[in-house]
Every structure is written in C-alpha cells, then in structure tokens.
XYZ file of C-alpha atoms in Angstrom:
673
model
C -41.266 -4.199 -4.893
C -37.916 -4.169 -3.115
C -37.233 -7.715 -4.207
C -37.238 -6.685 -7.872
C -34.570 -4.076 -7.360
C -30.927 -5.101 -7.631
C -29.214 -5.453 -4.280
C -26.563 -3.044 -5.559
C -29.109 -0.223 -5.572
C -28.327 2.172 -2.781
C -30.183 5.182 -1.500
C -28.837 8.550 -0.637
C -30.425 11.828 0.467
C -30.855 14.656 -1.996
C -31.706 18.166 -0.833
C -33.443 20.624 -3.121
C -33.054 24.331 -2.535
C -34.483 27.090 -4.654
C -31.845 29.274 -6.224
C -28.919 27.003 -5.471
C -26.528 26.629 -8.399
C -25.308 23.189 -9.337
C -22.923 21.844 -11.943
C -25.566 19.230 -12.702
C -28.228 21.778 -13.675
C -28.303 20.447 -17.249
C -29.356 17.045 -15.947
C -32.330 18.432 -14.002
C -34.443 20.763 -16.194
C -37.021 23.010 -14.610
C -40.317 21.808 -13.260
C -43.661 23.532 -13.204
C -45.217 21.149 -10.752
C -46.001 22.888 -7.464
C -44.893 20.073 -5.211
C -42.590 17.125 -4.929
C -44.631 14.088 -5.971
C -44.339 10.432 -6.758
C -43.910 9.536 -10.389
C -46.717 7.476 -11.794
C -44.500 5.979 -14.452
C -44.095 2.235 -14.220
C -41.613 1.799 -17.029
C -38.693 1.521 -14.642
C -38.342 -0.929 -11.767
C -37.349 2.056 -9.702
C -40.359 4.190 -10.526
C -42.305 3.637 -7.295
C -39.239 4.649 -5.341
C -38.335 7.812 -7.262
C -39.755 11.298 -7.255
C -39.884 14.060 -9.782
C -38.360 17.100 -8.183
C -40.179 20.398 -7.903
C -40.937 22.951 -5.232
C -43.173 25.997 -4.969
C -41.605 29.120 -6.383
C -41.933 31.004 -3.133
C -39.334 31.167 -0.361
C -36.519 28.621 -0.365
C -37.405 25.304 1.251
C -35.558 22.055 1.689
C -37.193 18.805 0.673
C -35.565 15.476 1.328
C -36.146 12.446 -0.869
C -34.283 9.244 -1.480
C -32.499 8.800 -4.781
C -32.070 5.193 -5.809
C -28.822 4.547 -7.623
C -28.459 2.105 -10.433
C -25.082 0.806 -9.458
C -22.787 0.509 -6.520
C -19.737 2.472 -7.505
C -20.052 4.145 -10.833
C -21.495 7.591 -10.159
C -19.785 10.784 -9.312
C -20.922 12.374 -6.089
C -24.089 14.431 -6.667
C -23.902 17.920 -5.175
C -25.725 18.189 -1.910
C -28.103 20.855 -3.197
C -29.930 20.710 -6.532
C -31.834 23.756 -7.847
C -35.546 23.081 -8.074
C -36.057 25.166 -11.204
C -34.159 22.711 -13.390
C -36.450 19.668 -13.199
C -39.042 18.286 -15.606
C -42.441 16.985 -14.615
C -42.265 14.037 -16.967
C -38.847 12.688 -15.962
C -37.857 11.077 -12.694
C -34.605 11.774 -10.894
C -33.647 8.161 -11.563
C -34.066 8.683 -15.307
C -32.045 11.885 -15.365
C -29.416 10.465 -13.062
C -29.263 7.399 -15.283
C -28.226 9.586 -18.199
C -25.418 10.935 -16.095
C -24.215 7.486 -15.049
C -23.996 6.209 -18.627
C -21.222 8.692 -19.256
C -19.601 7.862 -15.932
C -19.564 4.135 -16.685
C -18.376 4.518 -20.260
C -15.377 6.563 -19.126
C -14.672 4.601 -15.957
C -11.258 2.937 -15.743
C -12.882 0.630 -13.211
C -16.091 -0.405 -15.001
C -15.414 -0.005 -18.730
C -14.082 -3.374 -19.857
C -12.741 -2.099 -23.195
C -12.643 -4.886 -25.812
C -14.345 -7.320 -23.422
C -17.488 -5.152 -23.161
C -20.484 -7.155 -24.486
C -22.326 -5.797 -27.516
C -25.564 -5.043 -25.624
C -23.658 -3.106 -22.973
C -21.739 -1.195 -25.637
C -25.083 -0.136 -27.081
C -26.420 0.901 -23.682
C -23.286 2.934 -23.017
C -23.336 4.543 -26.488
C -20.026 2.883 -27.325
C -21.103 1.010 -30.456
C -18.723 1.752 -33.297
C -16.111 3.259 -31.008
C -14.026 0.087 -30.914
C -13.609 -2.959 -33.195
C -16.650 -5.206 -33.222
C -15.091 -8.343 -31.725
C -15.884 -9.019 -28.049
C -12.923 -10.639 -26.357
C -12.581 -12.779 -23.279
C -10.727 -11.541 -20.229
C -8.084 -14.211 -20.825
C -7.375 -12.895 -24.326
C -7.104 -9.361 -22.942
C -4.547 -10.534 -20.388
C -2.625 -12.479 -23.019
C -2.351 -9.403 -25.249
C -1.328 -7.169 -22.327
C 1.385 -9.641 -21.327
C 2.692 -9.733 -24.906
C 2.830 -5.947 -24.968
C 4.594 -5.863 -21.619
C 7.228 -8.318 -22.769
C 7.782 -6.367 -25.973
C 9.150 -3.408 -24.019
C 12.932 -3.272 -24.003
C 13.571 -1.642 -20.611
C 12.068 -1.965 -17.161
C 11.134 1.728 -17.007
C 9.171 1.345 -20.247
C 7.396 -1.608 -18.679
C 6.664 0.472 -15.574
C 5.099 3.230 -17.701
C 3.046 0.707 -19.666
C 1.718 -0.919 -16.484
C 0.913 2.440 -14.898
C -1.087 3.467 -17.945
C -2.893 0.131 -17.909
C -3.739 0.537 -14.221
C -5.166 3.988 -14.858
C -7.228 2.958 -17.883
C -8.343 -0.608 -17.150
C -8.186 -1.531 -13.477
C -9.509 -5.043 -13.893
C -7.077 -5.916 -16.674
C -4.113 -4.473 -14.778
C -4.762 -6.482 -11.626
C -5.684 -9.556 -13.619
C -2.295 -9.395 -15.321
C -0.400 -8.645 -12.099
C -1.980 -11.411 -10.047
C -1.505 -13.965 -12.846
C 2.129 -12.965 -13.425
C 3.106 -11.779 -9.950
C 6.723 -12.941 -9.992
C 7.299 -11.200 -13.327
C 5.396 -7.990 -12.620
C 6.248 -7.379 -8.960
C 9.810 -6.173 -9.705
C 8.290 -3.828 -12.289
C 5.556 -2.193 -10.237
C 7.687 -2.013 -7.100
C 11.347 -2.599 -6.289
C 13.689 -2.418 -8.010
C 12.047 -0.583 -10.935
C 10.078 1.829 -8.771
C 13.387 3.352 -7.675
C 14.182 4.330 -11.256
C 10.625 5.565 -11.697
C 10.901 7.797 -8.621
C 14.194 9.244 -9.820
C 12.597 10.114 -13.160
C 9.062 10.763 -11.919
C 8.694 14.334 -13.179
C 9.803 13.246 -16.651
C 7.404 10.299 -16.906
C 4.451 11.626 -14.881
C 2.365 12.885 -17.855
C 2.562 9.459 -19.439
C 1.372 7.411 -16.459
C -2.322 8.277 -16.737
C -4.758 10.042 -19.084
C -5.570 13.689 -18.317
C -8.053 13.917 -15.468
C -7.117 10.528 -14.027
C -4.990 11.220 -10.933
C -2.007 9.022 -10.169
C -2.023 10.006 -6.504
C -2.853 12.912 -4.214
C -0.255 15.668 -3.909
C -0.557 17.999 -0.914
C 1.896 20.886 -0.651
C 2.762 23.032 2.335
C 0.877 25.841 0.576
C -2.352 23.839 0.645
C -2.803 24.091 4.399
C -5.884 26.376 4.218
C -7.657 24.036 1.764
C -6.805 20.571 3.040
C -10.364 19.305 3.314
C -11.302 20.331 -0.218
C -8.077 18.956 -1.712
C -8.398 15.583 -0.002
C -12.006 15.291 -1.135
C -10.914 16.071 -4.701
C -9.234 12.676 -4.918
C -11.783 10.514 -6.723
C -9.948 8.496 -9.354
C -12.928 6.218 -9.925
C -16.634 7.093 -9.948
C -17.610 7.284 -6.349
C -20.155 5.568 -4.199
C -20.375 7.470 -0.904
C -20.185 4.167 0.958
C -16.791 3.390 -0.593
C -14.800 5.618 1.709
C -11.020 5.137 1.678
C -9.710 2.355 3.899
C -5.934 2.749 3.540
C -3.670 5.718 2.813
C 0.063 5.398 2.223
C 1.844 8.697 2.902
C 5.379 9.862 2.154
C 7.168 13.199 2.003
C 9.731 11.861 -0.465
C 12.635 12.700 1.827
C 14.221 9.227 1.953
C 13.088 7.103 -0.963
C 14.510 3.591 -0.701
C 18.279 4.151 -0.586
C 18.091 6.985 -3.095
C 17.677 9.941 -0.759
C 15.482 13.018 -1.160
C 13.456 12.798 -4.375
C 10.734 15.315 -3.508
C 7.444 14.679 -5.283
C 9.153 11.845 -7.148
C 8.498 9.824 -4.033
C 4.897 9.340 -5.183
C 5.971 6.118 -6.860
C 6.293 4.532 -3.417
C 2.720 5.074 -2.104
C 1.314 4.145 -5.513
C 3.435 0.991 -5.589
C 2.633 -0.044 -2.034
C -1.084 0.295 -2.600
C -0.869 -1.844 -5.737
C 0.618 -4.525 -3.501
C -2.231 -4.106 -0.996
C -4.648 -4.871 -3.829
C -2.680 -7.682 -5.475
C -1.460 -9.233 -2.225
C -4.457 -8.927 0.086
C -7.430 -7.953 -2.040
C -7.926 -4.442 -0.695
C -10.430 -2.689 -2.965
C -8.411 -0.376 -5.272
C -11.203 2.206 -5.094
C -10.632 2.507 -1.349
C -6.970 3.483 -1.336
C -5.217 6.875 -1.322
C -1.554 7.324 -2.265
C -0.380 10.648 -0.794
C 2.809 12.643 -1.229
C 3.402 15.634 1.006
C 5.345 18.301 -0.881
C 7.377 20.290 1.614
C 10.132 21.166 -0.846
C 13.326 19.241 -1.528
C 16.973 19.589 -0.592
C 17.992 17.774 -3.764
C 19.777 20.425 -5.835
C 19.521 18.336 -8.992
C 15.732 18.314 -8.665
C 15.554 22.031 -7.906
C 17.541 22.729 -11.075
C 15.664 20.231 -13.251
C 13.422 22.046 -15.744
C 10.956 19.148 -15.637
C 10.690 18.915 -11.835
C 7.011 19.166 -10.861
C 7.269 19.833 -7.123
C 7.809 22.982 -5.090
C 11.088 24.614 -6.056
C 12.241 25.413 -2.556
C 14.287 23.877 0.221
C 12.490 21.622 2.672
C 10.707 23.403 5.478
C 12.022 23.082 9.014
C 10.483 21.096 11.857
C 8.581 24.180 13.013
C 6.448 23.861 9.862
C 6.829 20.130 9.195
C 5.123 18.778 12.303
C 2.124 21.175 12.357
C 1.553 20.478 8.653
C 1.644 16.695 9.061
C -0.617 17.006 12.084
C -3.135 19.059 10.085
C -3.091 16.568 7.199
C -3.628 13.566 9.476
C -6.344 15.315 11.434
C -8.207 16.248 8.257
C -7.887 12.732 6.882
C -9.219 11.137 10.056
C -12.001 13.724 10.371
C -13.150 12.859 6.856
C -12.501 9.118 7.110
C -12.505 7.996 10.772
C -11.745 4.344 9.908
C -8.812 5.119 7.617
C -5.598 3.146 8.208
C -2.541 5.341 7.633
C 0.803 3.870 6.605
C 3.869 6.105 6.865
C 6.476 5.419 4.204
C 9.992 6.673 3.393
C 10.214 9.662 5.709
C 13.689 10.599 6.926
C 14.858 8.356 9.766
C 14.482 11.020 12.445
C 11.020 12.036 11.309
C 9.948 8.406 10.824
C 10.583 7.558 14.468
C 9.169 10.846 15.715
C 5.949 10.448 13.758
C 5.504 6.844 14.863
C 6.157 7.699 18.495
C 3.693 10.576 18.318
C 0.814 8.936 16.482
C 0.962 5.191 17.175
C -0.659 5.494 20.636
C -3.655 7.452 19.358
C -4.146 6.930 15.629
C -4.857 3.947 13.399
C -1.406 3.893 11.781
C 1.939 2.167 11.402
C 5.291 2.718 9.690
C 6.206 0.057 7.164
C 9.905 1.010 7.025
C 10.241 0.478 10.761
C 7.546 -2.018 11.705
C 6.771 -3.781 8.428
C 10.428 -4.353 7.580
C 11.083 -5.473 11.135
C 8.216 -7.942 11.031
C 9.102 -9.538 7.688
C 12.770 -9.937 8.613
C 11.771 -11.357 11.971
C 9.588 -13.904 10.166
C 12.529 -14.987 8.009
C 14.852 -15.059 11.008
C 12.459 -17.292 12.944
C 12.737 -19.854 10.161
C 16.479 -19.279 9.710
C 17.143 -20.176 13.362
C 15.912 -23.703 12.842
C 18.120 -24.090 9.758
C 21.214 -22.671 11.474
C 20.982 -25.105 14.371
C 22.006 -22.526 16.973
C 19.743 -21.906 19.981
C 18.082 -18.508 19.850
C 19.734 -17.295 23.057
C 23.182 -17.890 21.577
C 22.732 -15.735 18.489
C 24.793 -12.577 18.037
C 23.214 -10.303 15.469
C 25.150 -7.629 13.626
C 23.430 -4.845 11.694
C 25.396 -3.007 9.052
C 23.366 0.197 8.806
C 21.662 1.967 11.687
C 18.789 3.895 10.135
C 15.077 3.614 10.838
C 14.672 0.285 9.042
C 17.668 -1.322 10.791
C 16.567 -0.224 14.236
C 13.005 -1.306 13.463
C 14.212 -4.795 12.561
C 16.483 -4.939 15.620
C 13.621 -4.056 17.941
C 11.424 -6.745 16.413
C 14.161 -9.342 16.944
C 14.652 -8.222 20.529
C 10.907 -8.530 21.157
C 11.031 -12.052 19.732
C 13.840 -13.067 22.115
C 11.840 -11.690 25.035
C 8.425 -13.121 24.096
C 9.392 -16.550 22.864
C 12.726 -17.343 24.485
C 12.420 -15.870 27.952
C 15.260 -13.385 27.671
C 15.199 -10.203 29.702
C 15.020 -6.894 27.855
C 18.650 -6.208 28.679
C 19.730 -9.637 27.414
C 17.744 -9.175 24.195
C 19.196 -5.711 23.611
C 22.748 -6.982 24.131
C 22.242 -9.650 21.456
C 22.284 -6.837 18.862
C 25.185 -4.723 17.568
C 24.791 -1.762 15.188
C 27.356 -0.454 12.722
C 26.924 2.914 11.016
C 29.206 4.991 8.793
C 31.540 5.603 11.741
C 31.791 2.002 12.877
C 30.354 0.154 15.858
C 27.742 2.265 17.606
C 29.011 2.792 21.141
C 28.157 5.208 23.902
C 31.738 6.466 24.208
C 32.534 6.928 20.545
C 32.735 10.699 20.956
C 30.001 11.769 18.525
C 26.397 12.776 19.106
C 24.214 9.717 18.488
C 20.842 10.093 16.802
C 18.072 9.349 19.241
C 16.963 6.140 17.514
C 20.482 4.629 17.774
C 20.848 5.053 21.513
C 18.787 2.028 22.553
C 21.247 -0.435 20.971
C 24.452 1.564 21.572
C 27.087 -0.502 23.373
C 28.699 0.252 26.716
C 30.641 -3.012 27.007
C 33.415 -2.232 24.529
C 36.010 -1.361 27.210
C 36.739 1.948 25.547
C 37.814 0.363 22.270
C 36.321 1.524 18.972
C 35.808 -0.556 15.848
C 35.675 1.684 12.763
C 34.766 -0.773 10.004
C 32.796 -3.931 9.385
C 35.838 -6.186 9.242
C 37.051 -5.181 12.698
C 33.522 -5.423 14.080
C 33.096 -8.980 12.751
C 36.403 -10.001 14.331
C 35.229 -8.503 17.646
C 31.557 -9.567 17.726
C 31.821 -12.940 15.931
C 28.220 -12.683 14.689
C 25.999 -15.598 13.827
C 23.775 -13.383 11.672
C 24.627 -10.379 9.502
C 21.952 -7.946 8.334
C 22.598 -5.219 5.783
C 20.490 -2.068 5.665
C 23.167 0.384 4.621
C 22.461 0.968 0.906
C 26.198 0.350 0.397
C 26.671 -1.900 -2.608
C 29.402 -4.496 -2.114
C 29.722 -3.907 1.621
C 29.550 -7.667 2.160
C 32.590 -8.466 0.061
C 34.439 -11.757 -0.258
C 36.372 -11.229 2.988
C 33.228 -10.470 4.969
C 31.339 -13.466 3.573
C 34.281 -15.829 4.083
C 34.635 -14.617 7.669
C 30.963 -15.360 8.305
C 31.375 -18.855 6.852
C 34.470 -19.475 8.961
C 32.607 -18.467 12.128
C 29.426 -20.430 11.406
C 28.499 -23.732 9.824
C 25.359 -22.069 8.398
C 25.895 -18.281 8.432
C 22.758 -16.130 8.237
C 23.302 -13.274 5.768
C 20.460 -10.883 4.907
C 21.529 -8.047 2.527
C 18.297 -6.077 2.706
C 19.017 -2.767 0.987
C 16.967 -1.684 -2.018
C 17.140 -1.353 -4.974
C 19.193 -4.303 -6.156
C 22.247 -2.323 -7.180
C 22.555 -1.022 -3.600
C 22.314 -4.431 -1.943
C 25.322 -5.317 0.219
C 25.897 -8.467 -1.848
C 24.132 -10.625 -4.373
C 22.883 -14.173 -3.852
C 25.516 -15.467 -6.237
C 28.313 -13.766 -4.285
C 26.979 -15.107 -0.997
C 26.784 -18.648 -2.368
C 30.259 -18.545 -3.885
C 32.095 -17.098 -0.890
C 30.383 -19.272 1.716
C 30.646 -22.356 -0.494
C 26.889 -22.756 -0.518
C 26.454 -22.772 3.262
C 24.711 -19.389 3.554
C 21.139 -18.942 4.797
C 20.157 -16.023 2.606
C 17.380 -13.492 2.259
C 17.502 -10.171 0.455
C 15.331 -7.099 0.297
C 15.067 -7.278 -3.479
C 14.763 -10.154 -5.890
C 17.880 -12.004 -7.043
C 18.066 -14.796 -9.624
C 18.503 -18.447 -8.741
C 22.025 -19.796 -8.379
C 23.262 -22.905 -10.148
C 26.292 -24.600 -8.645
C 28.799 -24.994 -11.507
C 30.107 -28.263 -10.080
C 26.987 -30.123 -8.990
C 24.367 -28.368 -11.100
C 22.227 -27.905 -7.985
C 19.837 -24.962 -8.236
C 19.342 -22.805 -5.114
C 16.551 -20.258 -4.721
C 17.205 -17.087 -2.705
C 14.826 -15.949 -0.008
C 13.395 -12.460 -0.324
C 12.387 -10.566 2.799
C 9.726 -8.681 0.897
C 7.495 -6.483 3.060
C 4.662 -7.675 0.855
C 4.468 -10.736 3.094
C 3.461 -8.470 6.001
C 1.860 -5.117 5.270
C -0.984 -6.242 2.957
C -2.177 -8.827 5.487
C -1.612 -6.426 8.371
C -3.672 -3.783 6.603
C -6.449 -6.210 5.719
C -6.554 -7.469 9.295
C -6.845 -3.887 10.480
C -9.701 -3.213 8.082
C -11.551 -6.303 9.256
C -11.004 -5.919 13.013
C -11.046 -2.110 13.138
C -8.810 -1.649 16.209
C -8.297 1.915 17.376
C -4.529 1.596 16.917
C -1.937 -0.789 15.462
C -0.139 -2.020 18.560
C 3.246 -3.729 18.719
C 1.434 -6.970 19.535
C -0.468 -6.790 16.247
C 2.793 -6.302 14.353
C 4.330 -9.245 16.183
C 1.347 -11.471 15.449
C 1.731 -10.650 11.747
C 5.392 -11.711 11.829
C 4.639 -14.974 13.610
C 1.819 -15.783 11.175
C 4.103 -15.128 8.215
C 6.748 -17.461 9.629
C 4.115 -20.135 10.238
C 2.668 -19.808 6.735
C 5.308 -22.068 5.170
C 3.965 -25.347 3.850
C 5.720 -28.606 4.683
C 7.087 -28.754 1.147
C 8.501 -25.238 1.453
C 10.143 -26.110 4.763
C 11.685 -29.234 3.276
C 13.278 -27.058 0.589
C 14.870 -24.788 3.193
C 12.725 -21.801 2.239
C 12.489 -18.869 4.661
C 9.387 -17.327 3.093
C 6.355 -18.795 1.322
C 6.272 -18.974 -2.454
C 5.149 -15.604 -3.790
C 2.274 -16.967 -5.920
C 0.611 -17.986 -2.629
C 0.567 -14.391 -1.393
C -3.232 -14.140 -1.106
C -3.352 -17.194 1.157
C -0.403 -15.915 3.193
C -2.055 -12.499 3.553
C -5.280 -14.161 4.685
C -3.403 -16.042 7.414
C -1.525 -12.903 8.485
C -4.756 -10.904 8.535
C -6.512 -13.601 10.549
C -3.702 -13.527 13.119
C -3.989 -9.738 13.343
C -7.759 -9.966 13.837
C -7.339 -12.638 16.515
C -4.688 -10.573 18.304
C -6.816 -7.417 18.146
C -9.724 -9.274 19.730
C -7.454 -10.783 22.385
C -6.019 -7.409 23.409
C -9.489 -5.855 23.446
C -8.839 -3.272 20.734
C -11.062 -4.731 17.983
C -14.295 -2.807 17.446
C -15.875 -4.942 14.706
C -18.568 -6.998 16.401
C -18.614 -9.471 13.538
C -14.870 -10.062 13.878
C -15.188 -10.426 17.650
C -17.949 -12.992 17.181
C -15.985 -15.009 14.586
C -12.878 -15.095 16.782
C -15.013 -16.046 19.762
C -16.212 -19.138 17.926
C -12.655 -20.490 18.113
C -12.562 -21.871 14.576
C -9.390 -20.651 12.847
C -10.387 -22.044 9.467
C -13.626 -20.119 9.688
C -11.677 -16.999 10.666
C -9.412 -17.267 7.616
C -12.430 -17.740 5.353
C -14.095 -14.745 6.992
C -11.020 -12.645 6.172
C -10.990 -13.923 2.579
C -14.599 -12.822 2.170
C -13.337 -9.237 2.479
C -10.893 -9.599 -0.425
C -11.551 -7.758 -3.670
C -11.183 -9.761 -6.885
C -11.250 -8.977 -10.589
C -14.258 -11.279 -10.868
C -16.113 -8.869 -8.625
C -15.731 -6.114 -11.223
C -17.267 -8.295 -13.919
C -20.161 -9.165 -11.634
C -20.746 -5.509 -10.867
C -20.901 -4.679 -14.553
C -23.484 -7.448 -15.043
C -25.524 -5.943 -12.219
C -25.445 -2.512 -13.823
C -26.300 -3.537 -17.363
C -30.050 -4.283 -16.963
C -30.680 -0.855 -15.443
C -29.051 1.326 -18.083
C-alpha cells in the first residue's frame, strides 16, 4: 500500500488525552466508539493507515497513533494533545485533518498560486468564483508583476510593493527577483533598504497582510517567554520537519551607515534572508529574520508618534549580554542545527559577540567576516590587474569600525596564508584612519579594543590628522573606504592615488550609495580611467566622453559570500564557522570568475550567475569543513572523500530551493484534497 501513497506524505505522532482542550476541537467531533480502531473505509488511499480516534470514557489515557499528512509543508502544527470526546466514528483523522488543510493551502502565501491556480485545484480549495476565471501561466504572472513594479515612481514604493508580493505570493516574488536580479537587488536590499529602515514604522503595516509576520521581534521584556515567542514565528504553514536553518539577527543599533534605527533595523535581516533564497536557494520557509528590541538612543525615533519599538533608551551591557545569551540559547535549544548570522550590531558589541560565540556556536558576523571575505576576493583579483607583488602592497583603510577591521584581518590572513608573510609583516601592511586621523598607539586617546591590533607604533611620534596627510605619508597602493563619509575620496585624494600608482586600487565600500566615499564616475574621471574600482553599492556604468568606451564598476556585494557560506554550512553541518571556512569562501569567490570575465578586467562574477557562484562557494566551504574535521554530515563527508569537485558542486546544487519546487509540491497535494 505504501507505494500508492505520495512520497510527500509524512507521519507524525498524535496523543489523545481525555479532557484536554484543543483549539482544533471543531475538527474532531466526539466519538462513541470505546476504543481506537482502524477505519474500514477504503475511499481514501490513506484509509488503511489512519485511525478514527476514540477512547474509553474512564480515566485519562494516552494513545499514540500515526497521522498521515497529505502534503509536505502546508499544515499548521497540530496541538500535541487532542480531546477524545470530539471525534466521530464515521470519519478518519485524515479526513478531518484534510478539511483543515484545505483552508491552510487556500490562504498560504507559499502554496496558493493566485491566478495561476488550475481550475480543478480552485474547486478543491473552494476558491471557484473568488478570482477571475482565466488561469494564467507563471510567465504571465511575472510579466504583470514586473510591469507593476516599473510603474511605481519611487524606490520606496517599489520596496513596499515587493514586500507585499513576498508576503502574499512567495513563488511569484522569487520568480520575479531571480529573473530580474540586477533590477530588483537594489530595491530589496541596498540602497533602498536603508530608506525602508529609516521609515520602517511608517510603512510596516503595508508590507504584509494582517497575520502574516514580516519578521520576529523580541523585546527585552520578552525574556520570560522566549521559547513561546520564537515558536510563534510560523509565516507559512508548517511541516515539523521544516525547522529553521538560518536566522539573521540584529539589534538595530548600527544599520548600514545610518546609525541607531531601533526596530527599523528589521529591514536588514529580512533583506539578507531574501538574498539567501535568491542567491543560494535556501528554502524561504526555513529562515528567521530577528530584531532584538532593547530600546533606542535615537531621539527622533523616541519622539516619532509612529515608532513601533520600545520607547526607552537602550539597555546597558549588564542587560544586553544576558539577554542576547538567553535568546541564542533558546534558539539553539529549539533548533540545534540553526546557523546564526549577526548583522548590524554596534562595532563594540559586534566584535564582542563574535569573540564570545564563534568558538562554540554555529554562527558568523557578516559585517566583519562576510564583508572581509568579499573584499578579499575582489582584492585577490585586483592584485593581478595592478601588477604589484602582494608583499609590496600598502593598504590604507579610511574608517576603522567593525567592517573595516574585519576586512583588514581577512587581507592580513591572505598575506600570511598565500604569500608567506609573517603575522607582523601582514599587520604592518595595513594602516587605519578614523575620525581623528591615523590610528597610532601614541595618539593620546583611548583606542577601542578592535582598533588596537592595527594601531601603528612606527610613526616616530608624528600624527597625521586627515586622509591627505596620511596618503602623503603612507603612499598606499590600495585605498578602502568604510567611513560612511560621502565625498571623502575627493578629486585631490583620487589624483594622489593615480600619481602614486599606475593602476590605483580604490574601493569606496560604504552603504548606502549617498554615503559612499566616491562614485565610479568620480573615480574614473580623476584617475583618468586607470582606477581598479569596487564599491559596496551599485553604481552605473561609465562612458568615456572622448573614446566612448564603456566601463563597468565592480561591486563588492556580500551577496557573493554569505549565501554560499550559509548553504555550505547547511550542507556540511560543522559545529562552528571557523576562520578557515570564511577564507575558503573568499578564495572560491575569487576563483569563480570565468575566462571572459577575467579578460574584461572584472573583479567579481556577473551577478546573474549568482546561483552558480554560490554553489562553488558552498562547495569550497563543505570541502574545507571536511578537511578540518568539523563537518558532521556523513553524506557531505562521503561526497568530498570521492574527490570529484564537479560532483560536489552538483551535490550542493541539489540542496537549492527553486520556484519550480513549489509548483511540483502543489501538484503533489492536489490529488489528495
């Protein structure tokens, strides 16, 4: 009989207790039968496997049966205990549960295909007459959605439209995004997400229908109820096997270069997880965007009548660290295989959290490690274009926050691992500049802990208070901007870099675009086209007014790293994300360029190839996890052991979610409604 049942049918235990109250009591009417028995009905392919539910009316007993489900992911979790007095003799659990799932499917943003729902499925879901009669193709749906998107007159309107689409039709949203990635990426993430975060409390009610959460908000006041609150997050009908795989967590204290935005920071975890899905095929049902609400020090937010977060100042470290610890512990207790990505915490807290949890938990910080890895990947390719041996590079960072130091440490590791430099030599190849000038040990101020590693002691007592004086002193071959200071790389700075180097490396990495240290056009003009350029946000192509030559800017988008890193972690299941895994992701990204892309002087692969790039990054992470002995997936260990890299990449791709998979799941469900 098993062969006639869809492979998507799963079983789960149901416990029946007399007198237990359940919100599903209306689905399980009372039974007069004295015992739990097999149904004799043969009208359903599940009948031999299902039981009508009844118990004697005496003392409470527990009876365990197996409830076969008619689909993989479309039911809400059934309460653990179901009262025996609400069952009928003539109806199986499968039949009653089936009635419940019809409603779940019809209202599911994941499974309801809207105007593409076939007529027979509309009838089965009781949707006939509730939409126009025509059944459309998925391509027509995407075409209409794109037309609507392009009809919006501002990027924030487009952001709101896309958020609503994501929360009402998951398949259509990701179909549109993956087809039009270059157009939609700046709308669902930087730079538009910065505007969305600034205005989050004003637009929040219009991002999703009531009852459809746009993320999980956990406040400092929720400490006694963490487990219940985390389990409340079920944006799509749940299959117990579809436990979350990745959580992106922020406290909103340092959103991009915009500062403390409180609960408005939710746009960042939501945006990052969209990129996990679009870029690496992580199942959208297995992601959790989380914002920790510990108050805000932003007076404008506290005085904003629409602000939706706690109206109080941020708590101190004495409450911050125990709260974060409790949240992480609860998450990992509930979901032991969950990968946690820290995002946009204040610089001090970002380093402290990473230092505390990286050795013991399955986690990483994208601001520090992801940014470092993607910029390292671009720098690896820039070295070959610049024509300067790696050991001779002098790298200047304008900005000394968590992202800058994270990048600097990745570059230093590269010099050590691949070019035989000592740690001291690698450290001395880097100079940091903050708001007070060159970071030195004798500057007279108290340095933040994360700046000390790269602070200079070879400045002979001299101080250099601004970028111009530092460039004259250091004579850098590469200039990185992570300062959020628009225009910091002005004409004088760019001309100085061009005078010092035949091919100057200039990476203005601050987000959003209006806070970038310079634009691609400015860099091209003031270096007379000699610059090797990559930015943190997208800039338009540049056309030389004299020659007509079109140049394409590189973009050091973290999307080249973290989706593949996360997917590799999911596949290999290491206990932790080590520095070696981060490094392997960077190297794989650098190596992912095609010959054509290299011939064009590109630093990063073409964005439309992101799924292939993510597969190669993930494969490198899996291989590295196996090599260091941290991988726990026996299947991954076996595949790596076979020594076939093509097979490994295909193995990784087999774990990628696709929009086609949703359609197939719906087809699997339909015959059993």
